[in-house]
């Protein structure tokens, strides 16, 4: 049971209080073995301590006047109290290990335990980036082997392993493009981005100093090739295209797009966040792509979301590889894998690097996990990943398109994700209300209001890790909330009813975050 606390904290109203759900009130606010939990500052006083340290005797003060003048003001809990606090909070969370995570564009898939076992091997887990190279040959071998697979799977020429997320990889790729253009004395100002692009694409282009212009889409949800061709010219540095795109569709004209961009002197950046749908099936290098980031935390199953960190290696074409950042690994004829840095870049014929993306080599813990995933699947297994991911997404699309608007349902099968809109919902009900109702059914909501090109968008990516039985259960839940939305069920406006917290003002929380605790009783 939770201790009563100083601030007079009270559990929030839940469904039982609304008369929605029969059952007695509990004095604790707990519901069966789901425990309510106050903030840690409300649980513990700042005048208690969880540790027992001896008084310092005759210790010379070496703080030189920097000593603290007031108490540190942190709550003091014992170890078991602390463990329980965080474990209780973790039970209010949702995770890929608990159930389906339908977030479109995010590729939330199972993280195989084998990856975790490999990543914990001391030779990988305990290395330090400043260790002498001679003591970390095995770790460098892993980075190099993963690099080989990424190059091979994409049909590209080189890879920068160090970027630490997809967005970071985008920046790396665009900086390579800028370096290549500057090297030929041809600074260009504009990067073209489709309207359906992930927000990181225009943000990256702007951050790298480019002006962003939108590329229009066809009625079928793909890039309008003729409109793109008409806009190309000597001021266009690059296009950034997501393939499969964020409407869940394969850009069939990709090769023609690349050819047109190259003919106009520009480069092709491909956002590879959706690579899961085509891994082992299509090599972006064959489509004329010059740079593409790969989110290891999406396609290659390394932990994602709250469990990060991410990792976003960027594969590069022959034209861009000379500008890739340091450091990187390279194998010499004697079979030894070396680390190429500023000191030895000339030896490896890599003197035009644009610089560094990170201090060190990249996310070692993600490299080991991704390589374990790749090797345990093999080339044929990876192809099956893509096929099953696409099959699962189409199963969802076709199991719901009689109840939910499928704006590109006529554009052929979808790839890794199914896209729906809110047309047909009853008066006053929105995508948000449907998503909140889905929480009551035990599912994390799908991606909402993205891509921006579809009104009230709902983007669902089941990934290949869901079984048919799991998908059927999810579809049944979604059909139920969709039917309620069409029937104008006003109770959806109050959902979620059964979550530890009811509907929050997310806009206010984002715009005016309260980041420090203040004692409500002292106000
Ligand atoms: C996830 C995603 C990104 C950004 O990747 P991060 O690893 O989150 O930085 C970019 N584009 C698309 C389409 C994505 O889905």
Short mmCIF file of C-alpha atoms and ligand atoms in Angstrom, two decimals:
data_model
loop_
_atom_site.label_atom_id
_atom_site.label_comp_id
_atom_site.label_asym_id
_atom_site.label_seq_id
_atom_site.Cartn_x
_atom_site.Cartn_y
_atom_site.Cartn_z
CA UNK A 1 0.00 0.00 0.00
CA UNK A 2 1.19 3.53 -0.64
CA UNK A 3 2.06 5.62 2.35
CA UNK A 4 -0.17 8.64 2.81
CA UNK A 5 1.93 11.64 1.98
CA UNK A 6 2.51 15.15 3.09
CA UNK A 7 1.08 16.92 0.11
CA UNK A 8 -2.35 15.37 0.50
CA UNK A 9 -2.03 13.68 -2.90
CA UNK A 10 -5.24 12.00 -3.99
CA UNK A 11 -5.68 9.43 -6.74
CA UNK A 12 -7.38 10.80 -9.79
CA UNK A 13 -10.94 9.92 -10.64
CA UNK A 14 -11.17 6.73 -12.65
CA UNK A 15 -13.97 4.95 -14.44
CA UNK A 16 -15.46 3.62 -11.21
CA UNK A 17 -16.08 7.16 -10.03
CA UNK A 18 -18.01 7.87 -13.21
CA UNK A 19 -20.30 4.96 -12.58
CA UNK A 20 -18.90 3.46 -15.77
CA UNK A 21 -17.60 0.45 -14.01
CA UNK A 22 -19.10 -1.41 -11.11
CA UNK A 23 -17.08 -2.07 -7.97
CA UNK A 24 -16.35 -0.40 -4.68
CA UNK A 25 -14.04 2.57 -4.20
CA UNK A 26 -10.74 1.68 -2.60
CA UNK A 27 -9.31 3.86 0.15
CA UNK A 28 -5.83 3.58 -1.31
CA UNK A 29 -6.72 4.49 -4.86
CA UNK A 30 -5.11 1.20 -5.92
CA UNK A 31 -7.04 -1.08 -8.25
CA UNK A 32 -6.37 -4.70 -7.42
CA UNK A 33 -2.62 -5.10 -7.76
CA UNK A 34 -2.22 -2.01 -9.97
CA UNK A 35 -0.86 0.51 -7.52
CA UNK A 36 -1.34 4.23 -7.65
CA UNK A 37 1.92 6.05 -7.18
CA UNK A 38 2.63 9.62 -6.16
CA UNK A 39 5.66 11.58 -7.29
CA UNK A 40 8.87 10.68 -5.52
CA UNK A 41 8.93 14.13 -3.88
CA UNK A 42 5.49 13.43 -2.47
CA UNK A 43 6.56 10.04 -1.18
CA UNK A 44 9.65 11.09 0.68
CA UNK A 45 10.83 14.08 2.64
CA UNK A 46 13.94 15.99 1.74
CA UNK A 47 14.95 15.73 5.39
CA UNK A 48 15.37 11.94 5.27
CA UNK A 49 18.17 10.01 3.64
CA UNK A 50 18.50 6.53 2.22
CA UNK A 51 22.20 6.21 2.94
CA UNK A 52 24.21 6.00 6.11
CA UNK A 53 27.59 7.68 5.83
CA UNK A 54 30.03 8.19 8.71
CA UNK A 55 30.71 11.72 9.84
CA UNK A 56 33.90 13.06 8.32
CA UNK A 57 36.58 13.47 10.98
CA UNK A 58 39.42 15.91 10.54
CA UNK A 59 38.70 16.04 6.83
CA UNK A 60 40.43 19.02 5.34
CA UNK A 61 37.99 21.12 3.34
CA UNK A 62 39.31 21.18 -0.20
CA UNK A 63 36.22 22.76 -1.81
CA UNK A 64 37.80 26.21 -1.88
CA UNK A 65 34.65 28.13 -1.04
CA UNK A 66 32.49 26.12 -3.46
CA UNK A 67 30.73 24.19 -0.71
CA UNK A 68 26.97 23.99 -0.72
CA UNK A 69 25.23 26.53 1.48
CA UNK A 70 21.79 24.91 1.59
CA UNK A 71 20.61 21.28 1.77
CA UNK A 72 20.62 19.45 -1.57
CA UNK A 73 16.81 19.12 -1.42
CA UNK A 74 16.48 15.63 -2.90
CA UNK A 75 13.98 13.11 -1.54
CA UNK A 76 15.55 10.47 0.65
CA UNK A 77 14.24 6.94 0.21
CA UNK A 78 15.73 3.62 1.18
CA UNK A 79 16.79 1.24 -1.57
CA UNK A 80 13.64 -0.97 -1.40
CA UNK A 81 11.40 2.11 -1.39
CA UNK A 82 13.23 3.49 -4.41
CA UNK A 83 13.05 0.19 -6.28
CA UNK A 84 9.32 -0.06 -5.61
CA UNK A 85 8.66 3.50 -6.69
CA UNK A 86 10.23 3.05 -10.10
CA UNK A 87 8.86 -0.47 -10.58
CA UNK A 88 5.33 0.80 -9.88
CA UNK A 89 5.79 3.61 -12.36
CA UNK A 90 7.13 1.18 -14.96
CA UNK A 91 3.95 -0.90 -14.64
CA UNK A 92 1.96 2.14 -15.77
CA UNK A 93 3.99 2.21 -18.95
CA UNK A 94 3.43 0.40 -22.19
CA UNK A 95 6.18 -1.50 -23.98
CA UNK A 96 6.84 -3.65 -27.02
CA UNK A 97 7.31 -6.55 -24.59
CA UNK A 98 3.69 -6.09 -23.41
CA UNK A 99 1.82 -5.87 -26.66
CA UNK A 100 1.42 -4.58 -30.18
CA UNK A 101 2.81 -1.09 -30.77
CA UNK A 102 1.10 0.09 -33.96
CA UNK A 103 3.04 3.36 -34.37
CA UNK A 104 3.35 3.98 -38.10
CA UNK A 105 6.72 5.15 -39.44
CA UNK A 106 8.38 3.91 -36.25
CA UNK A 107 8.80 0.17 -36.98
CA UNK A 108 8.31 -0.89 -33.36
CA UNK A 109 9.30 -4.54 -33.54
CA UNK A 110 10.32 -7.25 -31.10
CA UNK A 111 13.87 -6.89 -29.75
CA UNK A 112 15.22 -10.47 -29.84
CA UNK A 113 16.82 -11.58 -26.57
CA UNK A 114 19.73 -12.99 -28.52
CA UNK A 115 20.73 -9.40 -29.37
CA UNK A 116 20.77 -8.56 -25.69
CA UNK A 117 22.93 -11.55 -24.85
CA UNK A 118 25.49 -10.60 -27.49
CA UNK A 119 25.50 -6.93 -26.50
CA UNK A 120 26.28 -7.88 -22.91
CA UNK A 121 29.44 -9.82 -23.75
CA UNK A 122 32.17 -7.99 -21.82
CA UNK A 123 34.37 -7.57 -24.89
CA UNK A 124 31.61 -5.43 -26.42
CA UNK A 125 29.81 -4.04 -23.39
CA UNK A 126 32.85 -2.84 -21.45
CA UNK A 127 34.99 -1.27 -24.18
CA UNK A 128 35.94 2.39 -23.96
CA UNK A 129 36.28 4.59 -27.03
CA UNK A 130 39.71 5.80 -25.90
CA UNK A 131 41.13 2.28 -25.49
CA UNK A 132 44.15 1.55 -27.70
CA UNK A 133 43.02 0.13 -31.03
CA UNK A 134 45.11 -3.00 -30.48
CA UNK A 135 42.86 -3.92 -27.51
CA UNK A 136 39.53 -3.55 -29.35
CA UNK A 137 40.16 -5.40 -32.61
CA UNK A 138 37.08 -7.57 -32.09
CA UNK A 139 34.81 -4.57 -31.56
CA UNK A 140 36.18 -2.90 -34.71
CA UNK A 141 35.61 -6.17 -36.56
CA UNK A 142 31.92 -6.02 -35.50
CA UNK A 143 31.54 -2.44 -36.74
CA UNK A 144 33.21 -3.34 -40.02
CA UNK A 145 31.10 -6.47 -40.49
CA UNK A 146 27.89 -4.54 -39.86
CA UNK A 147 29.08 -1.86 -42.30
CA UNK A 148 29.63 -4.59 -44.90
CA UNK A 149 26.06 -5.88 -44.45
CA UNK A 150 24.54 -2.40 -44.67
CA UNK A 151 26.46 -1.67 -47.87
CA UNK A 152 25.55 -5.05 -49.32
CA UNK A 153 21.83 -4.82 -48.44
CA UNK A 154 21.56 -1.33 -49.96
CA UNK A 155 23.85 -1.76 -52.97
CA UNK A 156 25.79 1.34 -52.00
CA UNK A 157 29.49 2.18 -52.01
CA UNK A 158 30.31 3.28 -48.47
CA UNK A 159 28.75 3.89 -45.08
CA UNK A 160 29.17 6.38 -42.26
CA UNK A 161 28.50 4.41 -39.07
CA UNK A 162 28.80 7.19 -36.49
CA UNK A 163 25.43 9.07 -36.70
CA UNK A 164 23.34 8.39 -33.62
CA UNK A 165 19.78 8.55 -34.96
CA UNK A 166 17.88 8.80 -38.20
CA UNK A 167 17.74 12.58 -38.02
CA UNK A 168 21.47 12.72 -37.27
CA UNK A 169 22.07 10.48 -40.29
CA UNK A 170 20.02 12.83 -42.46
CA UNK A 171 22.28 15.68 -41.39
CA UNK A 172 25.34 13.56 -42.13
CA UNK A 173 24.07 12.72 -45.63
CA UNK A 174 23.17 16.33 -46.43
CA UNK A 175 26.58 17.52 -45.18
CA UNK A 176 28.21 14.99 -47.55
CA UNK A 177 26.13 16.45 -50.39
CA UNK A 178 27.11 19.97 -49.42
CA UNK A 179 30.80 18.98 -49.31
CA UNK A 180 30.56 17.34 -52.75
CA UNK A 181 28.89 20.43 -54.23
CA UNK A 182 31.41 22.78 -52.64
CA UNK A 183 34.27 20.61 -53.92
CA UNK A 184 33.08 21.20 -57.48
CA UNK A 185 32.57 24.91 -56.80
CA UNK A 186 28.81 24.63 -57.25
CA UNK A 187 27.07 25.78 -54.09
CA UNK A 188 23.33 25.32 -54.52
CA UNK A 189 20.61 26.67 -52.25
CA UNK A 190 17.48 24.58 -52.43
CA UNK A 191 16.45 21.15 -51.21
CA UNK A 192 13.16 19.72 -52.45
CA UNK A 193 11.04 17.71 -50.00
CA UNK A 194 7.59 16.12 -50.52
CA UNK A 195 4.71 17.41 -48.39
CA UNK A 196 4.25 14.00 -46.83
CA UNK A 197 7.85 13.96 -45.51
CA UNK A 198 8.73 13.34 -41.89
CA UNK A 199 9.40 16.64 -40.12
CA UNK A 200 13.07 15.80 -39.70
CA UNK A 201 13.64 16.09 -43.49
CA UNK A 202 12.86 19.81 -43.89
CA UNK A 203 14.41 20.46 -40.45
CA UNK A 204 17.66 18.81 -41.56
CA UNK A 205 17.75 20.71 -44.84
CA UNK A 206 17.14 24.02 -43.07
CA UNK A 207 19.70 23.21 -40.37
CA UNK A 208 22.32 22.55 -43.05
CA UNK A 209 21.60 26.02 -44.49
CA UNK A 210 19.31 25.14 -47.40
CA UNK A 211 15.99 26.65 -48.41
CA UNK A 212 13.25 24.03 -48.40
CA UNK A 213 10.64 23.78 -51.14
CA UNK A 214 7.81 21.27 -51.34
CA UNK A 215 7.41 18.72 -54.12
CA UNK A 216 3.74 18.11 -54.92
CA UNK A 217 2.20 14.63 -54.80
CA UNK A 218 -0.08 12.85 -57.24
CA UNK A 219 -3.64 11.95 -56.33
CA UNK A 220 -2.37 8.42 -55.66
CA UNK A 221 -0.03 9.62 -52.87
CA UNK A 222 3.30 9.43 -54.73
CA UNK A 223 5.74 12.12 -55.87
CA UNK A 224 4.54 13.93 -59.01
CA UNK A 225 7.45 13.18 -61.36
CA UNK A 226 6.54 15.79 -63.96
CA UNK A 227 6.15 18.54 -61.35
CA UNK A 228 9.50 17.54 -59.86
CA UNK A 229 11.21 17.61 -63.25
CA UNK A 230 9.75 21.03 -63.95
CA UNK A 231 11.25 22.42 -60.74
CA UNK A 232 14.75 20.96 -61.13
CA UNK A 233 17.48 23.42 -62.07
CA UNK A 234 20.92 24.76 -61.21
CA UNK A 235 19.80 25.94 -57.76
CA UNK A 236 18.61 22.52 -56.54
CA UNK A 237 21.22 20.79 -54.38
CA UNK A 238 19.19 17.68 -53.59
CA UNK A 239 15.82 16.05 -53.20
CA UNK A 240 14.93 14.18 -50.03
CA UNK A 241 12.53 11.33 -50.69
CA UNK A 242 11.22 8.68 -48.34
CA UNK A 243 10.82 5.27 -49.95
CA UNK A 244 8.53 3.54 -49.18
CA UNK A 245 6.93 6.91 -48.44
CA UNK A 246 5.04 7.98 -45.33
CA UNK A 247 1.71 7.17 -46.98
CA UNK A 248 2.92 3.56 -46.94
CA UNK A 249 3.46 3.48 -50.73
CA UNK A 250 6.46 2.48 -52.80
CA UNK A 251 7.75 5.34 -54.98
CA UNK A 252 7.67 3.44 -58.27
CA UNK A 253 9.28 6.30 -60.19
CA UNK A 254 12.33 6.40 -57.92
CA UNK A 255 14.82 5.52 -60.68
CA UNK A 256 13.33 8.12 -63.02
CA UNK A 257 13.41 10.67 -60.19
CA UNK A 258 17.10 9.93 -59.51
CA UNK A 259 18.00 10.12 -63.19
CA UNK A 260 16.26 13.49 -63.54
CA UNK A 261 17.91 14.90 -60.39
CA UNK A 262 21.36 13.70 -61.48
CA UNK A 263 20.87 15.12 -64.97
CA UNK A 264 20.16 18.48 -63.33
CA UNK A 265 23.36 18.22 -61.25
CA UNK A 266 21.69 17.46 -57.92
CA UNK A 267 21.89 14.60 -55.44
CA UNK A 268 19.27 12.15 -54.15
CA UNK A 269 18.83 11.71 -50.42
CA UNK A 270 16.57 8.82 -49.47
CA UNK A 271 15.01 8.73 -46.01
CA UNK A 272 15.48 5.05 -45.19
CA UNK A 273 13.36 4.93 -42.04
CA UNK A 274 10.93 2.61 -43.85
CA UNK A 275 13.62 0.24 -45.10
CA UNK A 276 11.94 -2.60 -43.20
CA UNK A 277 9.41 -2.96 -46.02
CA UNK A 278 12.04 -3.51 -48.72
CA UNK A 279 15.08 -4.96 -46.95
CA UNK A 280 16.40 -7.90 -48.97
CA UNK A 281 14.00 -7.05 -51.83
CA UNK A 282 15.19 -3.70 -53.23
CA UNK A 283 18.64 -2.12 -53.15
CA UNK A 284 18.39 1.69 -52.99
CA UNK A 285 21.75 1.90 -54.78
CA UNK A 286 20.07 0.37 -57.85
CA UNK A 287 17.52 3.19 -57.75
CA UNK A 288 20.17 5.91 -57.99
CA UNK A 289 20.16 6.97 -54.35
CA UNK A 290 23.25 8.93 -53.22
CA UNK A 291 22.73 8.82 -49.46
CA UNK A 292 20.30 7.04 -47.16
CA UNK A 293 20.16 6.68 -43.40
CA UNK A 294 19.21 3.38 -41.85
CA UNK A 295 17.56 3.49 -38.43
CA UNK A 296 19.10 0.45 -36.74
CA UNK A 297 16.45 0.92 -34.03
CA UNK A 298 13.72 0.43 -36.60
CA UNK A 299 14.70 -2.04 -39.32
CA UNK A 300 17.32 -3.92 -37.34
CA UNK A 301 15.43 -4.29 -34.06
CA UNK A 302 17.66 -2.41 -31.63
CA UNK A 303 15.65 -0.96 -28.71
CA UNK A 304 13.58 2.07 -29.55
CA UNK A 305 11.60 4.81 -27.90
CA UNK A 306 12.24 5.11 -24.17
CA UNK A 307 14.65 2.19 -24.51
CA UNK A 308 17.06 3.82 -26.98
CA UNK A 309 19.65 5.02 -27.80
CA UNK A 310 19.16 5.04 -31.55
CA UNK A 311 21.70 4.63 -34.30
CA UNK A 312 21.50 5.99 -37.84
CA UNK A 313 24.31 4.85 -40.16
CA UNK A 314 24.25 6.50 -43.61
CA UNK A 315 25.07 4.55 -46.75
CA UNK A 316 26.72 6.61 -49.48
CA UNK A 317 27.12 6.40 -53.25
CA UNK A 318 30.51 6.40 -54.94
CA UNK A 319 30.10 10.14 -55.60
CA UNK A 320 29.57 10.95 -51.92
CA UNK A 321 31.76 8.38 -50.16
CA UNK A 322 34.97 10.48 -50.33
CA UNK A 323 33.26 13.13 -48.16
CA UNK A 324 31.99 10.77 -45.44
CA UNK A 325 32.91 11.69 -41.87
CA UNK A 326 35.73 10.33 -39.72
CA UNK A 327 36.29 8.03 -37.97
CA UNK A 328 35.41 4.81 -39.78
CA UNK A 329 36.72 1.28 -40.03
CA UNK A 330 38.57 -0.21 -43.00
CA UNK A 331 40.04 -3.63 -43.62
CA UNK A 332 43.46 -3.84 -45.24
CA UNK A 333 44.68 -6.64 -47.51
CA UNK A 334 46.21 -8.45 -44.52
CA UNK A 335 42.71 -8.87 -43.08
CA UNK A 336 43.18 -6.43 -40.18
CA UNK A 337 40.41 -3.91 -39.45
CA UNK A 338 41.79 -0.43 -38.76
CA UNK A 339 40.22 2.69 -37.35
CA UNK A 340 40.64 5.57 -39.79
CA UNK A 341 41.00 8.94 -38.06
CA UNK A 342 42.55 12.32 -38.92
CA UNK A 343 46.11 11.02 -38.33
CA UNK A 344 45.93 8.13 -40.80
CA UNK A 345 43.24 9.38 -43.23
CA UNK A 346 45.82 9.98 -45.99
CA UNK A 347 47.03 6.38 -45.73
CA UNK A 348 43.47 5.28 -46.46
CA UNK A 349 43.00 7.84 -49.24
CA UNK A 350 40.28 9.66 -47.33
CA UNK A 351 41.44 13.28 -47.11
CA UNK A 352 38.19 14.98 -48.10
CA UNK A 353 36.03 14.02 -45.08
CA UNK A 354 33.67 16.87 -44.20
CA UNK A 355 34.48 16.42 -40.51
CA UNK A 356 32.97 14.38 -37.68
CA UNK A 357 29.39 13.73 -36.60
CA UNK A 358 30.31 12.49 -33.15
CA UNK A 359 33.33 12.37 -30.88
CA UNK A 360 33.79 8.62 -31.33
CA UNK A 361 32.80 5.65 -33.47
CA UNK A 362 29.01 5.50 -32.96
CA UNK A 363 26.65 3.43 -30.80
CA UNK A 364 28.59 0.25 -30.09
CA UNK A 365 25.72 -1.35 -28.16
CA UNK A 366 23.42 -0.88 -31.14
CA UNK A 367 25.99 -2.22 -33.60
CA UNK A 368 26.32 -5.49 -31.71
CA UNK A 369 22.52 -5.87 -31.48
CA UNK A 370 21.91 -5.03 -35.14
CA UNK A 371 24.62 -7.41 -36.33
CA UNK A 372 23.25 -10.20 -34.11
CA UNK A 373 19.82 -9.59 -35.66
CA UNK A 374 21.17 -9.60 -39.21
CA UNK A 375 23.29 -12.71 -38.76
CA UNK A 376 20.53 -14.65 -37.01
CA UNK A 377 18.14 -13.91 -39.90
CA UNK A 378 20.58 -14.29 -42.76
CA UNK A 379 19.92 -12.85 -46.21
CA UNK A 380 16.87 -15.05 -46.79
CA UNK A 381 15.44 -14.30 -43.34
CA UNK A 382 15.72 -10.55 -43.90
CA UNK A 383 13.82 -10.87 -47.16
CA UNK A 384 11.09 -12.70 -45.27
CA UNK A 385 11.01 -9.88 -42.70
CA UNK A 386 10.07 -7.44 -45.47
CA UNK A 387 7.52 -9.80 -46.99
CA UNK A 388 5.79 -10.53 -43.67
CA UNK A 389 5.80 -6.87 -42.64
CA UNK A 390 4.07 -5.93 -45.90
CA UNK A 391 1.62 -8.82 -45.64
CA UNK A 392 0.65 -7.82 -42.08
CA UNK A 393 0.12 -4.19 -43.05
CA UNK A 394 -2.09 -5.16 -46.01
CA UNK A 395 -4.09 -7.48 -43.77
CA UNK A 396 -4.84 -4.52 -41.51
CA UNK A 397 -5.62 -2.21 -44.43
CA UNK A 398 -8.11 -4.63 -45.99
CA UNK A 399 -9.67 -5.65 -42.67
CA UNK A 400 -10.61 -2.08 -41.86
CA UNK A 401 -11.15 -0.21 -45.11
CA UNK A 402 -14.92 -0.80 -44.98
CA UNK A 403 -15.10 1.13 -41.68
CA UNK A 404 -12.21 3.58 -41.90
CA UNK A 405 -11.45 5.87 -44.82
CA UNK A 406 -8.39 4.51 -46.70
CA UNK A 407 -7.35 7.57 -48.73
CA UNK A 408 -4.89 5.66 -50.92
CA UNK A 409 -6.71 2.34 -50.76
CA UNK A 410 -7.12 2.46 -54.54
CA UNK A 411 -3.40 3.03 -55.13
CA UNK A 412 -2.64 -0.68 -54.85
CA UNK A 413 -1.30 -2.71 -51.94
CA UNK A 414 0.42 -0.74 -49.19
CA UNK A 415 3.94 -1.45 -48.04
CA UNK A 416 4.84 -1.64 -44.33
CA UNK A 417 2.04 0.55 -43.00
CA UNK A 418 -1.68 1.18 -43.50
CA UNK A 419 -2.92 4.77 -43.67
CA UNK A 420 -6.45 5.83 -42.70
CA UNK A 421 -8.26 9.16 -42.46
CA UNK A 422 -11.13 10.40 -40.27
CA UNK A 423 -13.81 10.84 -42.96
CA UNK A 424 -17.03 9.16 -41.82
CA UNK A 425 -16.57 9.84 -38.11
CA UNK A 426 -19.67 11.16 -36.34
CA UNK A 427 -20.12 14.86 -35.59
CA UNK A 428 -17.56 16.17 -33.08
CA UNK A 429 -15.46 13.01 -32.94
CA UNK A 430 -11.83 13.04 -34.01
CA UNK A 431 -8.86 10.80 -34.55
CA UNK A 432 -7.72 11.74 -31.05
CA UNK A 433 -10.96 10.36 -29.54
CA UNK A 434 -10.51 7.09 -31.41
CA UNK A 435 -6.89 6.83 -30.28
CA UNK A 436 -7.81 7.46 -26.64
CA UNK A 437 -10.57 4.84 -26.85
CA UNK A 438 -8.03 2.37 -28.19
CA UNK A 439 -6.03 2.83 -24.96
CA UNK A 440 -9.05 1.55 -23.01
CA UNK A 441 -8.97 -1.53 -25.24
CA UNK A 442 -5.37 -2.18 -24.17
CA UNK A 443 -3.53 -0.87 -27.22
CA UNK A 444 -1.03 1.90 -27.62
CA UNK A 445 -2.49 4.30 -30.20
CA UNK A 446 -1.23 4.41 -33.75
CA UNK A 447 0.67 7.39 -35.16
CA UNK A 448 -1.84 10.23 -35.40
CA UNK A 449 -2.12 13.32 -37.61
CA UNK A 450 0.91 12.24 -39.66
CA UNK A 451 1.47 12.41 -42.58
CA UNK A 452 -0.04 15.89 -42.82
CA UNK A 453 -1.45 15.24 -46.31
CA UNK A 454 -4.35 13.15 -44.89
CA UNK A 455 -7.03 14.71 -42.69
CA UNK A 456 -7.03 13.15 -39.22
CA UNK A 457 -4.40 10.66 -40.37
CA UNK A 458 -3.95 7.32 -38.58
CA UNK A 459 -0.81 5.46 -39.60
CA UNK A 460 -0.57 1.83 -38.51
CA UNK A 461 2.56 -0.30 -38.84
CA UNK A 462 2.17 -3.74 -37.30
CA UNK A 463 5.62 -5.04 -38.38
CA UNK A 464 6.37 -8.68 -39.10
CA UNK A 465 6.59 -9.62 -35.43
CA UNK A 466 2.80 -9.84 -34.94
CA UNK A 467 1.06 -13.18 -35.41
CA UNK A 468 -2.26 -13.50 -37.23
CA UNK A 469 -4.02 -14.13 -33.91
CA UNK A 470 -2.48 -10.95 -32.49
CA UNK A 471 -3.50 -8.95 -35.54
CA UNK A 472 -7.06 -10.32 -35.41
CA UNK A 473 -7.44 -9.20 -31.82
CA UNK A 474 -6.10 -5.73 -32.66
CA UNK A 475 -8.37 -5.48 -35.69
CA UNK A 476 -11.40 -6.45 -33.57
CA UNK A 477 -10.56 -3.67 -31.09
CA UNK A 478 -10.03 -1.16 -33.86
CA UNK A 479 -13.24 -2.15 -35.65
CA UNK A 480 -15.12 -1.63 -32.42
CA UNK A 481 -13.79 1.88 -31.81
CA UNK A 482 -14.22 2.75 -35.50
CA UNK A 483 -17.88 1.68 -35.35
CA UNK A 484 -18.39 3.76 -32.22
CA UNK A 485 -16.78 6.76 -33.95
CA UNK A 486 -19.08 6.38 -36.95
CA UNK A 487 -22.09 6.07 -34.64
CA UNK A 488 -21.18 9.35 -32.88
CA UNK A 489 -20.62 7.69 -29.51
CA UNK A 490 -20.07 10.81 -27.40
CA UNK A 491 -18.57 8.83 -24.53
CA UNK A 492 -15.39 8.56 -26.63
CA UNK A 493 -14.71 12.23 -25.92
CA UNK A 494 -13.91 11.31 -22.30
CA UNK A 495 -11.63 8.35 -23.07
CA UNK A 496 -9.43 6.91 -21.75
CA UNK A 497 -11.49 5.72 -18.79
CA UNK A 498 -9.23 2.98 -17.49
CA UNK A 499 -5.75 4.49 -17.82
CA UNK A 500 -3.85 5.53 -14.67
CA UNK A 501 -4.47 9.12 -15.80
CA UNK A 502 -7.46 10.34 -17.78
CA UNK A 503 -7.27 12.65 -20.78
CA UNK A 504 -4.41 15.08 -20.40
CA UNK A 505 -4.02 18.48 -22.01
CA UNK A 506 -1.10 17.44 -24.19
CA UNK A 507 -0.91 20.78 -26.01
CA UNK A 508 -0.62 22.71 -22.77
CA UNK A 509 1.93 20.20 -21.48
CA UNK A 510 4.06 20.66 -24.61
CA UNK A 511 3.72 24.44 -24.76
CA UNK A 512 4.06 25.18 -21.06
CA UNK A 513 5.88 22.25 -19.52
CA UNK A 514 6.25 22.30 -15.76
CA UNK A 515 9.65 20.75 -15.32
CA UNK A 516 10.34 21.34 -11.63
CA UNK A 517 8.30 20.07 -8.73
CA UNK A 518 6.92 22.61 -6.31
CA UNK A 519 5.23 21.71 -3.08
CA UNK A 520 1.51 22.38 -3.64
CA UNK A 521 1.12 23.00 0.09
CA UNK A 522 3.64 25.82 0.18
CA UNK A 523 1.75 27.87 -2.39
C1 LIG B 1 11.81 7.76 -37.51
C2 LIG B 1 11.88 8.57 -38.74
C3 LIG B 1 12.88 9.55 -38.93
C4 LIG B 1 13.82 10.00 -37.83
O1 LIG B 1 14.56 8.99 -37.24
P1 LIG B 1 15.09 9.12 -35.74
O2 LIG B 1 15.93 7.92 -35.56
O3 LIG B 1 13.87 9.15 -34.86
O4 LIG B 1 15.86 10.40 -35.64
C5 LIG B 1 12.94 10.18 -40.15
N1 LIG B 1 12.06 9.90 -41.13
C6 LIG B 1 11.09 8.98 -40.98
C7 LIG B 1 10.14 8.70 -42.13
C8 LIG B 1 10.95 8.29 -39.77
O5 LIG B 1 9.96 7.40 -39.62
#
